[in-house]
Amino acid sequence: MANGKAHKKINLVFLAIGIGAVLISSQQYVHGISVIIGYLFGTYWMNPDLDIKSNPYRRWGFLRFMWIPYQKFKHRSIWTHGYVIGDIIRYLYVMAWIMLGAGAMSILTDVPYGIYINHLEEFVIQHKLSFLSFIVGNMLSSTAHILTDHASTTFKKVF
């Protein structure tokens, strides 16, 4: 299995290739930039290794406590390191924490819960293409991470 430094280096190489592709092919630089930001976010904060006490886990700072329940998943299981399914689970997991946070804010401020959720929903709808581009970038980062894990494991078995 590749270590954190190897993952980061490989992801950054893929990112450089992706930036080149965006610059060459995209007329919508905003969405290309959203893909790049999503890819970086996936490389440094929202990656499959949140299922262990890893660098991405530590980068969450005081919010890293929220990933402790997620770490009940077996490391490198399909639920954390599965193509697409791992990303979906991480985003659903973050959405659950956002909903809890909105509930806490509602209790603390006497502002109805629905107002917080409606504001979030409006933001996502207004920026849906940038938001989707961000998620695509994050998923590309996860895919690079998982492919690196598979290649590293295969290489170690063969040699």
JSON list of C-alpha atoms in Angstrom, two decimals:
[
{"chain": "A", "resi": 1, "resn": "MET", "atom": "CA", "xyz": [0.00, 0.00, 0.00]},
{"chain": "A", "resi": 2, "resn": "ALA", "atom": "CA", "xyz": [1.34, 3.45, -0.91]},
{"chain": "A", "resi": 3, "resn": "ASN", "atom": "CA", "xyz": [2.08, 5.86, 1.92]},
{"chain": "A", "resi": 4, "resn": "GLY", "atom": "CA", "xyz": [0.58, 9.35, 2.24]},
{"chain": "A", "resi": 5, "resn": "LYS", "atom": "CA", "xyz": [3.51, 11.09, 0.55]},
{"chain": "A", "resi": 6, "resn": "ALA", "atom": "CA", "xyz": [3.32, 8.78, -2.46]},
{"chain": "A", "resi": 7, "resn": "HIS", "atom": "CA", "xyz": [-0.44, 9.34, -2.76]},
{"chain": "A", "resi": 8, "resn": "LYS", "atom": "CA", "xyz": [0.03, 13.09, -2.61]},
{"chain": "A", "resi": 9, "resn": "LYS", "atom": "CA", "xyz": [2.81, 13.12, -5.24]},
{"chain": "A", "resi": 10, "resn": "ILE", "atom": "CA", "xyz": [0.88, 10.88, -7.63]},
{"chain": "A", "resi": 11, "resn": "ASN", "atom": "CA", "xyz": [-2.30, 12.90, -7.17]},
{"chain": "A", "resi": 12, "resn": "LEU", "atom": "CA", "xyz": [-0.41, 16.13, -7.87]},
{"chain": "A", "resi": 13, "resn": "VAL", "atom": "CA", "xyz": [1.04, 14.67, -11.08]},
{"chain": "A", "resi": 14, "resn": "PHE", "atom": "CA", "xyz": [-2.48, 13.77, -12.22]},
{"chain": "A", "resi": 15, "resn": "LEU", "atom": "CA", "xyz": [-3.61, 17.26, -11.17]},
{"chain": "A", "resi": 16, "resn": "ALA", "atom": "CA", "xyz": [-0.95, 18.87, -13.37]},
{"chain": "A", "resi": 17, "resn": "ILE", "atom": "CA", "xyz": [-2.18, 16.78, -16.31]},
{"chain": "A", "resi": 18, "resn": "GLY", "atom": "CA", "xyz": [-5.75, 17.77, -15.49]},
{"chain": "A", "resi": 19, "resn": "ILE", "atom": "CA", "xyz": [-4.87, 21.47, -15.33]},
{"chain": "A", "resi": 20, "resn": "GLY", "atom": "CA", "xyz": [-3.30, 21.16, -18.76]},
{"chain": "A", "resi": 21, "resn": "ALA", "atom": "CA", "xyz": [-6.43, 19.47, -20.09]},
{"chain": "A", "resi": 22, "resn": "VAL", "atom": "CA", "xyz": [-8.66, 22.19, -18.60]},
{"chain": "A", "resi": 23, "resn": "LEU", "atom": "CA", "xyz": [-6.56, 24.97, -20.09]},
{"chain": "A", "resi": 24, "resn": "ILE", "atom": "CA", "xyz": [-6.52, 23.34, -23.51]},
{"chain": "A", "resi": 25, "resn": "SER", "atom": "CA", "xyz": [-10.13, 22.20, -23.77]},
{"chain": "A", "resi": 26, "resn": "SER", "atom": "CA", "xyz": [-12.33, 24.30, -21.52]},
{"chain": "A", "resi": 27, "resn": "GLN", "atom": "CA", "xyz": [-14.14, 27.44, -22.45]},
{"chain": "A", "resi": 28, "resn": "GLN", "atom": "CA", "xyz": [-15.77, 27.35, -19.03]},
{"chain": "A", "resi": 29, "resn": "TYR", "atom": "CA", "xyz": [-12.76, 28.06, -16.84]},
{"chain": "A", "resi": 30, "resn": "VAL", "atom": "CA", "xyz": [-14.96, 28.49, -13.77]},
{"chain": "A", "resi": 31, "resn": "HIS", "atom": "CA", "xyz": [-16.02, 24.85, -13.95]},
{"chain": "A", "resi": 32, "resn": "GLY", "atom": "CA", "xyz": [-12.48, 23.74, -14.73]},
{"chain": "A", "resi": 33, "resn": "ILE", "atom": "CA", "xyz": [-11.26, 25.62, -11.68]},
{"chain": "A", "resi": 34, "resn": "SER", "atom": "CA", "xyz": [-14.02, 23.96, -9.62]},
{"chain": "A", "resi": 35, "resn": "VAL", "atom": "CA", "xyz": [-12.78, 20.54, -10.77]},
{"chain": "A", "resi": 36, "resn": "ILE", "atom": "CA", "xyz": [-9.23, 21.51, -9.76]},
{"chain": "A", "resi": 37, "resn": "ILE", "atom": "CA", "xyz": [-10.34, 22.79, -6.34]},
{"chain": "A", "resi": 38, "resn": "GLY", "atom": "CA", "xyz": [-12.40, 19.62, -5.80]},
{"chain": "A", "resi": 39, "resn": "TYR", "atom": "CA", "xyz": [-9.40, 17.52, -6.78]},
{"chain": "A", "resi": 40, "resn": "LEU", "atom": "CA", "xyz": [-7.15, 19.37, -4.31]},
{"chain": "A", "resi": 41, "resn": "PHE", "atom": "CA", "xyz": [-9.80, 19.09, -1.59]},
{"chain": "A", "resi": 42, "resn": "GLY", "atom": "CA", "xyz": [-10.00, 15.36, -2.28]},
{"chain": "A", "resi": 43, "resn": "THR", "atom": "CA", "xyz": [-6.23, 14.98, -2.18]},
{"chain": "A", "resi": 44, "resn": "TYR", "atom": "CA", "xyz": [-5.72, 16.84, 1.09]},
{"chain": "A", "resi": 45, "resn": "TRP", "atom": "CA", "xyz": [-8.98, 16.55, 3.10]},
{"chain": "A", "resi": 46, "resn": "MET", "atom": "CA", "xyz": [-11.70, 14.31, 1.68]},
{"chain": "A", "resi": 47, "resn": "ASN", "atom": "CA", "xyz": [-9.89, 11.18, 0.61]},
{"chain": "A", "resi": 48, "resn": "PRO", "atom": "CA", "xyz": [-10.45, 7.45, 1.15]},
{"chain": "A", "resi": 49, "resn": "ASP", "atom": "CA", "xyz": [-7.89, 7.32, 3.98]},
{"chain": "A", "resi": 50, "resn": "LEU", "atom": "CA", "xyz": [-10.22, 9.13, 6.35]},
{"chain": "A", "resi": 51, "resn": "ASP", "atom": "CA", "xyz": [-11.01, 5.62, 7.58]},
{"chain": "A", "resi": 52, "resn": "ILE", "atom": "CA", "xyz": [-7.69, 5.67, 9.50]},
{"chain": "A", "resi": 53, "resn": "LYS", "atom": "CA", "xyz": [-5.76, 8.26, 11.50]},
{"chain": "A", "resi": 54, "resn": "SER", "atom": "CA", "xyz": [-4.06, 9.67, 8.40]},
{"chain": "A", "resi": 55, "resn": "ASN", "atom": "CA", "xyz": [-2.78, 13.06, 7.27]},
{"chain": "A", "resi": 56, "resn": "PRO", "atom": "CA", "xyz": [-6.16, 13.93, 5.69]},
{"chain": "A", "resi": 57, "resn": "TYR", "atom": "CA", "xyz": [-7.82, 13.02, 9.00]},
{"chain": "A", "resi": 58, "resn": "ARG", "atom": "CA", "xyz": [-5.40, 15.29, 10.91]},
{"chain": "A", "resi": 59, "resn": "ARG", "atom": "CA", "xyz": [-5.90, 18.16, 8.44]},
{"chain": "A", "resi": 60, "resn": "TRP", "atom": "CA", "xyz": [-9.51, 18.47, 9.61]},
{"chain": "A", "resi": 61, "resn": "GLY", "atom": "CA", "xyz": [-8.13, 20.06, 12.80]},
{"chain": "A", "resi": 62, "resn": "PHE", "atom": "CA", "xyz": [-10.68, 20.48, 15.56]},
{"chain": "A", "resi": 63, "resn": "LEU", "atom": "CA", "xyz": [-13.37, 18.98, 13.27]},
{"chain": "A", "resi": 64, "resn": "ARG", "atom": "CA", "xyz": [-11.57, 15.66, 12.93]},
{"chain": "A", "resi": 65, "resn": "PHE", "atom": "CA", "xyz": [-13.72, 14.22, 15.73]},
{"chain": "A", "resi": 66, "resn": "MET", "atom": "CA", "xyz": [-16.50, 13.88, 13.16]},
{"chain": "A", "resi": 67, "resn": "TRP", "atom": "CA", "xyz": [-14.48, 11.23, 11.28]},
{"chain": "A", "resi": 68, "resn": "ILE", "atom": "CA", "xyz": [-14.10, 8.93, 14.30]},
{"chain": "A", "resi": 69, "resn": "PRO", "atom": "CA", "xyz": [-17.41, 7.09, 13.65]},
{"chain": "A", "resi": 70, "resn": "TYR", "atom": "CA", "xyz": [-16.46, 6.80, 9.96]},
{"chain": "A", "resi": 71, "resn": "GLN", "atom": "CA", "xyz": [-13.28, 5.01, 11.04]},
{"chain": "A", "resi": 72, "resn": "LYS", "atom": "CA", "xyz": [-15.42, 2.06, 12.14]},
{"chain": "A", "resi": 73, "resn": "PHE", "atom": "CA", "xyz": [-15.34, 1.00, 8.49]},
{"chain": "A", "resi": 74, "resn": "LYS", "atom": "CA", "xyz": [-12.58, -1.50, 7.76]},
{"chain": "A", "resi": 75, "resn": "HIS", "atom": "CA", "xyz": [-9.60, 0.23, 6.12]},
{"chain": "A", "resi": 76, "resn": "ARG", "atom": "CA", "xyz": [-9.70, -0.10, 2.34]},
{"chain": "A", "resi": 77, "resn": "SER", "atom": "CA", "xyz": [-13.19, -1.62, 2.39]},
{"chain": "A", "resi": 78, "resn": "ILE", "atom": "CA", "xyz": [-15.51, -1.03, -0.54]},
{"chain": "A", "resi": 79, "resn": "TRP", "atom": "CA", "xyz": [-17.33, 1.54, 1.64]},
{"chain": "A", "resi": 80, "resn": "THR", "atom": "CA", "xyz": [-14.25, 3.77, 1.91]},
{"chain": "A", "resi": 81, "resn": "HIS", "atom": "CA", "xyz": [-12.07, 2.74, -1.03]},
{"chain": "A", "resi": 82, "resn": "GLY", "atom": "CA", "xyz": [-14.74, 1.71, -3.52]},
{"chain": "A", "resi": 83, "resn": "TYR", "atom": "CA", "xyz": [-14.93, 3.59, -6.81]},
{"chain": "A", "resi": 84, "resn": "VAL", "atom": "CA", "xyz": [-17.80, 6.08, -6.65]},
{"chain": "A", "resi": 85, "resn": "ILE", "atom": "CA", "xyz": [-19.50, 4.33, -3.68]},
{"chain": "A", "resi": 86, "resn": "GLY", "atom": "CA", "xyz": [-16.75, 5.52, -1.31]},
{"chain": "A", "resi": 87, "resn": "ASP", "atom": "CA", "xyz": [-17.25, 9.11, -2.48]},
{"chain": "A", "resi": 88, "resn": "ILE", "atom": "CA", "xyz": [-21.02, 8.86, -2.19]},
{"chain": "A", "resi": 89, "resn": "ILE", "atom": "CA", "xyz": [-20.72, 7.54, 1.36]},
{"chain": "A", "resi": 90, "resn": "ARG", "atom": "CA", "xyz": [-18.27, 10.31, 2.36]},
{"chain": "A", "resi": 91, "resn": "TYR", "atom": "CA", "xyz": [-20.59, 12.99, 0.95]},
{"chain": "A", "resi": 92, "resn": "LEU", "atom": "CA", "xyz": [-23.66, 11.48, 2.62]},
{"chain": "A", "resi": 93, "resn": "TYR", "atom": "CA", "xyz": [-21.65, 11.33, 5.84]},
{"chain": "A", "resi": 94, "resn": "VAL", "atom": "CA", "xyz": [-20.67, 15.02, 5.59]},
{"chain": "A", "resi": 95, "resn": "MET", "atom": "CA", "xyz": [-24.27, 15.92, 4.74]},
{"chain": "A", "resi": 96, "resn": "ALA", "atom": "CA", "xyz": [-25.43, 14.15, 7.90]},
{"chain": "A", "resi": 97, "resn": "TRP", "atom": "CA", "xyz": [-23.00, 16.27, 9.94]},
{"chain": "A", "resi": 98, "resn": "ILE", "atom": "CA", "xyz": [-24.22, 19.43, 8.18]},
{"chain": "A", "resi": 99, "resn": "MET", "atom": "CA", "xyz": [-27.81, 18.47, 9.05]},
{"chain": "A", "resi": 100, "resn": "LEU", "atom": "CA", "xyz": [-26.79, 17.92, 12.68]},
{"chain": "A", "resi": 101, "resn": "GLY", "atom": "CA", "xyz": [-25.03, 21.30, 12.67]},
{"chain": "A", "resi": 102, "resn": "ALA", "atom": "CA", "xyz": [-28.13, 22.98, 11.22]},
{"chain": "A", "resi": 103, "resn": "GLY", "atom": "CA", "xyz": [-30.22, 21.33, 13.93]},
{"chain": "A", "resi": 104, "resn": "ALA", "atom": "CA", "xyz": [-27.86, 22.56, 16.64]},
{"chain": "A", "resi": 105, "resn": "MET", "atom": "CA", "xyz": [-27.89, 26.08, 15.17]},
{"chain": "A", "resi": 106, "resn": "SER", "atom": "CA", "xyz": [-31.68, 25.98, 15.07]},
{"chain": "A", "resi": 107, "resn": "ILE", "atom": "CA", "xyz": [-31.85, 25.08, 18.75]},
{"chain": "A", "resi": 108, "resn": "LEU", "atom": "CA", "xyz": [-29.25, 27.67, 19.76]},
{"chain": "A", "resi": 109, "resn": "THR", "atom": "CA", "xyz": [-30.68, 30.54, 17.72]},
{"chain": "A", "resi": 110, "resn": "ASP", "atom": "CA", "xyz": [-34.44, 29.82, 17.60]},
{"chain": "A", "resi": 111, "resn": "VAL", "atom": "CA", "xyz": [-34.22, 30.04, 13.80]},
{"chain": "A", "resi": 112, "resn": "PRO", "atom": "CA", "xyz": [-36.26, 27.26, 12.20]},
{"chain": "A", "resi": 113, "resn": "TYR", "atom": "CA", "xyz": [-34.22, 24.31, 10.99]},
{"chain": "A", "resi": 114, "resn": "GLY", "atom": "CA", "xyz": [-35.68, 24.55, 7.50]},
{"chain": "A", "resi": 115, "resn": "ILE", "atom": "CA", "xyz": [-34.24, 28.03, 6.97]},
{"chain": "A", "resi": 116, "resn": "TYR", "atom": "CA", "xyz": [-30.68, 26.73, 7.30]},
{"chain": "A", "resi": 117, "resn": "ILE", "atom": "CA", "xyz": [-31.39, 23.83, 4.96]},
{"chain": "A", "resi": 118, "resn": "ASN", "atom": "CA", "xyz": [-33.19, 26.10, 2.46]},
{"chain": "A", "resi": 119, "resn": "HIS", "atom": "CA", "xyz": [-30.21, 28.49, 2.33]},
{"chain": "A", "resi": 120, "resn": "LEU", "atom": "CA", "xyz": [-27.87, 25.58, 1.69]},
{"chain": "A", "resi": 121, "resn": "GLU", "atom": "CA", "xyz": [-30.18, 24.15, -0.96]},
{"chain": "A", "resi": 122, "resn": "GLU", "atom": "CA", "xyz": [-30.47, 27.56, -2.70]},
{"chain": "A", "resi": 123, "resn": "PHE", "atom": "CA", "xyz": [-26.69, 27.93, -2.73]},
{"chain": "A", "resi": 124, "resn": "VAL", "atom": "CA", "xyz": [-26.20, 24.50, -4.28]},
{"chain": "A", "resi": 125, "resn": "ILE", "atom": "CA", "xyz": [-28.91, 25.11, -6.90]},
{"chain": "A", "resi": 126, "resn": "GLN", "atom": "CA", "xyz": [-27.51, 28.55, -7.83]},
{"chain": "A", "resi": 127, "resn": "HIS", "atom": "CA", "xyz": [-24.04, 27.10, -8.29]},
{"chain": "A", "resi": 128, "resn": "LYS", "atom": "CA", "xyz": [-24.99, 23.59, -9.40]},
{"chain": "A", "resi": 129, "resn": "LEU", "atom": "CA", "xyz": [-22.47, 23.28, -12.25]},
{"chain": "A", "resi": 130, "resn": "SER", "atom": "CA", "xyz": [-19.59, 24.53, -10.12]},
{"chain": "A", "resi": 131, "resn": "PHE", "atom": "CA", "xyz": [-20.75, 22.29, -7.27]},
{"chain": "A", "resi": 132, "resn": "LEU", "atom": "CA", "xyz": [-20.98, 19.27, -9.59]},
{"chain": "A", "resi": 133, "resn": "SER", "atom": "CA", "xyz": [-17.56, 20.11, -11.07]},
{"chain": "A", "resi": 134, "resn": "PHE", "atom": "CA", "xyz": [-16.12, 20.23, -7.54]},
{"chain": "A", "resi": 135, "resn": "ILE", "atom": "CA", "xyz": [-17.54, 16.77, -6.78]},
{"chain": "A", "resi": 136, "resn": "VAL", "atom": "CA", "xyz": [-16.20, 15.40, -10.07]},
{"chain": "A", "resi": 137, "resn": "GLY", "atom": "CA", "xyz": [-12.74, 16.72, -9.15]},
{"chain": "A", "resi": 138, "resn": "ASN", "atom": "CA", "xyz": [-13.02, 15.10, -5.74]},
{"chain": "A", "resi": 139, "resn": "MET", "atom": "CA", "xyz": [-14.04, 11.79, -7.30]},
{"chain": "A", "resi": 140, "resn": "LEU", "atom": "CA", "xyz": [-11.12, 11.93, -9.75]},
{"chain": "A", "resi": 141, "resn": "SER", "atom": "CA", "xyz": [-8.79, 12.44, -6.79]},
{"chain": "A", "resi": 142, "resn": "SER", "atom": "CA", "xyz": [-10.30, 9.44, -4.99]},
{"chain": "A", "resi": 143, "resn": "THR", "atom": "CA", "xyz": [-9.96, 7.34, -8.13]},
{"chain": "A", "resi": 144, "resn": "ALA", "atom": "CA", "xyz": [-6.27, 8.27, -8.42]},
{"chain": "A", "resi": 145, "resn": "HIS", "atom": "CA", "xyz": [-5.83, 7.36, -4.75]},
{"chain": "A", "resi": 146, "resn": "ILE", "atom": "CA", "xyz": [-7.53, 3.97, -5.14]},
{"chain": "A", "resi": 147, "resn": "LEU", "atom": "CA", "xyz": [-5.63, 3.16, -8.35]},
{"chain": "A", "resi": 148, "resn": "THR", "atom": "CA", "xyz": [-2.38, 4.00, -6.56]},
{"chain": "A", "resi": 149, "resn": "ASP", "atom": "CA", "xyz": [-3.32, 1.63, -3.71]},
{"chain": "A", "resi": 150, "resn": "HIS", "atom": "CA", "xyz": [-4.10, -1.17, -6.16]},
{"chain": "A", "resi": 151, "resn": "ALA", "atom": "CA", "xyz": [-0.93, -0.60, -8.20]},
{"chain": "A", "resi": 152, "resn": "SER", "atom": "CA", "xyz": [1.22, -0.47, -5.07]},
{"chain": "A", "resi": 153, "resn": "THR", "atom": "CA", "xyz": [-0.29, -3.68, -3.67]},
{"chain": "A", "resi": 154, "resn": "THR", "atom": "CA", "xyz": [0.08, -5.48, -7.00]},
{"chain": "A", "resi": 155, "resn": "PHE", "atom": "CA", "xyz": [3.68, -4.31, -7.37]},
{"chain": "A", "resi": 156, "resn": "LYS", "atom": "CA", "xyz": [4.55, -5.56, -3.86]},
{"chain": "A", "resi": 157, "resn": "LYS", "atom": "CA", "xyz": [2.97, -8.96, -4.58]},
{"chain": "A", "resi": 158, "resn": "VAL", "atom": "CA", "xyz": [4.83, -9.36, -7.87]},
{"chain": "A", "resi": 159, "resn": "PHE", "atom": "CA", "xyz": [8.20, -8.12, -6.64]}
]
